Amino acid sequence: MKRRLFFAGLGGVYLIAFTSLGSQVLGLYGARGIRPIRALLDGVKAVCLALQQAERYGTPMAQTLRVMSQENRDMRMSEAEKKAAALPPKLTVPMIVFFLPVLFVVILGPAAIKAIAAFS
């Protein structure tokens, strides 16, 4: 009886997990998702086109794939550099609001305590 109840509960947990996964996947992929599916299809189309051209013109497939992978790495690196360049302006306000007050308390706190103790 306990074993059956355990497996029924486990099945319920899996049902809830897969149901929530289904709703999350719809938000990730699709026309209005975080990662539109056409972005994935563009990469697949580019690889297929490159392989077709390599076969048509007789160039080695390995060389074609190496060139494509290097181009993809360069594109990803440039995107990462763009995101990294945009980060400091976005972090300026949170640093001023959250980090500097704590820094002042840590630096000036002991001095303020000693000053209060000396005057009292």
mmCIF file of C-alpha atoms in Angstrom:
data_model
loop_
_atom_site.group_PDB
_atom_site.id
_atom_site.type_symbol
_atom_site.label_atom_id
_atom_site.label_comp_id
_atom_site.label_asym_id
_atom_site.label_seq_id
_atom_site.Cartn_x
_atom_site.Cartn_y
_atom_site.Cartn_z
ATOM 1 C CA MET A 1 0.000 0.000 0.000
ATOM 2 C CA LYS A 2 2.769 2.460 0.936
ATOM 3 C CA ARG A 3 4.721 1.615 -2.186
ATOM 4 C CA ARG A 4 1.686 2.163 -4.388
ATOM 5 C CA LEU A 5 0.977 5.488 -2.710
ATOM 6 C CA PHE A 6 4.608 6.527 -3.161
ATOM 7 C CA PHE A 7 4.549 5.750 -6.890
ATOM 8 C CA ALA A 8 1.210 7.537 -7.312
ATOM 9 C CA GLY A 9 2.682 10.629 -5.629
ATOM 10 C CA LEU A 10 5.807 10.382 -7.747
ATOM 11 C CA GLY A 11 3.673 10.132 -10.873
ATOM 12 C CA GLY A 12 1.779 13.248 -9.788
ATOM 13 C CA VAL A 13 5.027 15.150 -9.303
ATOM 14 C CA TYR A 14 6.213 14.141 -12.781
ATOM 15 C CA LEU A 15 2.851 15.136 -14.271
ATOM 16 C CA ILE A 16 3.085 18.588 -12.719
ATOM 17 C CA ALA A 17 6.729 18.948 -13.799
ATOM 18 C CA PHE A 18 6.064 18.038 -17.418
ATOM 19 C CA THR A 19 2.957 20.215 -17.543
ATOM 20 C CA SER A 20 4.927 23.226 -16.321
ATOM 21 C CA LEU A 21 7.738 22.359 -18.746
ATOM 22 C CA GLY A 22 5.274 22.471 -21.630
ATOM 23 C CA SER A 23 4.157 25.967 -20.727
ATOM 24 C CA GLN A 24 7.772 27.123 -20.303
ATOM 25 C CA VAL A 25 8.900 25.759 -23.668
ATOM 26 C CA LEU A 26 6.149 27.711 -25.403
ATOM 27 C CA GLY A 27 7.555 30.878 -23.828
ATOM 28 C CA LEU A 28 11.110 30.087 -24.895
ATOM 29 C CA TYR A 29 10.596 29.169 -28.521
ATOM 30 C CA GLY A 30 8.180 30.521 -31.050
ATOM 31 C CA ALA A 31 7.474 33.816 -32.773
ATOM 32 C CA ARG A 32 7.151 35.746 -29.500
ATOM 33 C CA GLY A 33 9.514 33.672 -27.355
ATOM 34 C CA ILE A 34 12.875 34.525 -25.874
ATOM 35 C CA ARG A 35 14.670 32.568 -28.597
ATOM 36 C CA PRO A 36 12.619 32.736 -31.811
ATOM 37 C CA ILE A 37 12.678 29.477 -33.718
ATOM 38 C CA ARG A 38 13.654 31.243 -36.936
ATOM 39 C CA ALA A 39 16.993 32.148 -35.301
ATOM 40 C CA LEU A 40 17.683 28.432 -34.967
ATOM 41 C CA LEU A 41 16.456 27.782 -38.485
ATOM 42 C CA ASP A 42 18.785 30.418 -39.926
ATOM 43 C CA GLY A 43 21.784 28.525 -38.560
ATOM 44 C CA VAL A 44 20.504 25.230 -39.915
ATOM 45 C CA LYS A 45 19.832 26.795 -43.312
ATOM 46 C CA ALA A 46 23.341 28.255 -43.406
ATOM 47 C CA VAL A 47 24.943 24.879 -42.639
ATOM 48 C CA CYS A 48 22.824 23.104 -45.244
ATOM 49 C CA LEU A 49 23.626 25.722 -47.869
ATOM 50 C CA ALA A 50 27.348 25.544 -47.113
ATOM 51 C CA LEU A 51 27.330 21.743 -47.344
ATOM 52 C CA GLN A 52 25.448 21.866 -50.640
ATOM 53 C CA GLN A 53 27.925 24.358 -52.053
ATOM 54 C CA ALA A 54 30.864 22.286 -50.822
ATOM 55 C CA GLU A 55 29.458 19.239 -52.547
ATOM 56 C CA ARG A 56 28.659 21.159 -55.749
ATOM 57 C CA TYR A 57 32.066 22.802 -56.072
ATOM 58 C CA GLY A 58 34.104 19.897 -54.770
ATOM 59 C CA THR A 59 35.647 21.578 -51.723
ATOM 60 C CA PRO A 60 36.361 19.401 -48.694
ATOM 61 C CA MET A 61 33.464 19.162 -46.225
ATOM 62 C CA ALA A 62 35.796 19.332 -43.224
ATOM 63 C CA GLN A 63 37.270 22.621 -44.396
ATOM 64 C CA THR A 64 33.787 24.035 -45.017
ATOM 65 C CA LEU A 65 32.636 23.050 -41.529
ATOM 66 C CA ARG A 66 35.794 24.475 -39.962
ATOM 67 C CA VAL A 67 35.277 27.811 -41.708
ATOM 68 C CA MET A 68 31.616 27.908 -40.665
ATOM 69 C CA SER A 69 32.423 27.041 -37.059
ATOM 70 C CA GLN A 70 35.076 29.768 -36.931
ATOM 71 C CA GLU A 71 32.601 32.291 -38.356
ATOM 72 C CA ASN A 72 30.004 31.251 -35.768
ATOM 73 C CA ARG A 73 32.561 31.590 -32.981
ATOM 74 C CA ASP A 74 33.507 35.059 -34.219
ATOM 75 C CA MET A 75 29.847 36.121 -34.362
ATOM 76 C CA ARG A 76 29.179 34.813 -30.845
ATOM 77 C CA MET A 77 32.307 36.566 -29.562
ATOM 78 C CA SER A 78 31.274 39.874 -31.106
ATOM 79 C CA GLU A 79 27.778 39.537 -29.588
ATOM 80 C CA ALA A 80 29.324 38.822 -26.189
ATOM 81 C CA GLU A 81 31.612 41.842 -26.544
ATOM 82 C CA LYS A 82 28.621 44.052 -27.390
ATOM 83 C CA LYS A 83 26.769 42.812 -24.316
ATOM 84 C CA ALA A 84 29.859 43.322 -22.157
ATOM 85 C CA ALA A 85 30.272 46.871 -23.474
ATOM 86 C CA ALA A 86 26.662 47.668 -22.583
ATOM 87 C CA LEU A 87 27.004 46.371 -19.031
ATOM 88 C CA PRO A 88 28.841 49.218 -17.180
ATOM 89 C CA PRO A 89 26.221 51.899 -17.890
ATOM 90 C CA LYS A 90 23.507 49.529 -16.707
ATOM 91 C CA LEU A 91 25.374 48.779 -13.465
ATOM 92 C CA THR A 92 26.161 52.388 -12.506
ATOM 93 C CA VAL A 93 22.870 53.162 -10.712
ATOM 94 C CA PRO A 94 22.653 49.849 -8.790
ATOM 95 C CA MET A 95 26.258 50.277 -7.657
ATOM 96 C CA ILE A 96 25.573 53.810 -6.394
ATOM 97 C CA VAL A 97 22.307 52.869 -4.696
ATOM 98 C CA PHE A 98 23.292 49.561 -3.106
ATOM 99 C CA PHE A 99 27.063 49.252 -2.864
ATOM 100 C CA LEU A 100 28.327 52.694 -1.893
ATOM 101 C CA PRO A 101 26.140 53.160 1.230
ATOM 102 C CA VAL A 102 27.313 49.819 2.593
ATOM 103 C CA LEU A 103 30.905 50.726 1.786
ATOM 104 C CA PHE A 104 30.555 54.020 3.678
ATOM 105 C CA VAL A 105 29.047 52.246 6.693
ATOM 106 C CA VAL A 106 31.881 49.707 6.747
ATOM 107 C CA ILE A 107 34.587 52.360 6.390
ATOM 108 C CA LEU A 108 33.114 55.117 8.551
ATOM 109 C CA GLY A 109 31.266 52.931 11.074
ATOM 110 C CA PRO A 110 34.217 52.105 13.341
ATOM 111 C CA ALA A 111 35.422 55.725 13.245
ATOM 112 C CA ALA A 112 31.954 56.977 14.176
ATOM 113 C CA ILE A 113 31.729 54.503 17.067
ATOM 114 C CA LYS A 114 35.116 55.623 18.421
ATOM 115 C CA ALA A 115 34.150 59.286 18.036
ATOM 116 C CA ILE A 116 30.858 58.754 19.896
ATOM 117 C CA ALA A 117 32.698 56.835 22.631
ATOM 118 C CA ALA A 118 35.329 59.615 22.944
ATOM 119 C CA PHE A 119 32.743 62.413 23.294
ATOM 120 C CA SER A 120 30.523 60.615 25.781
#
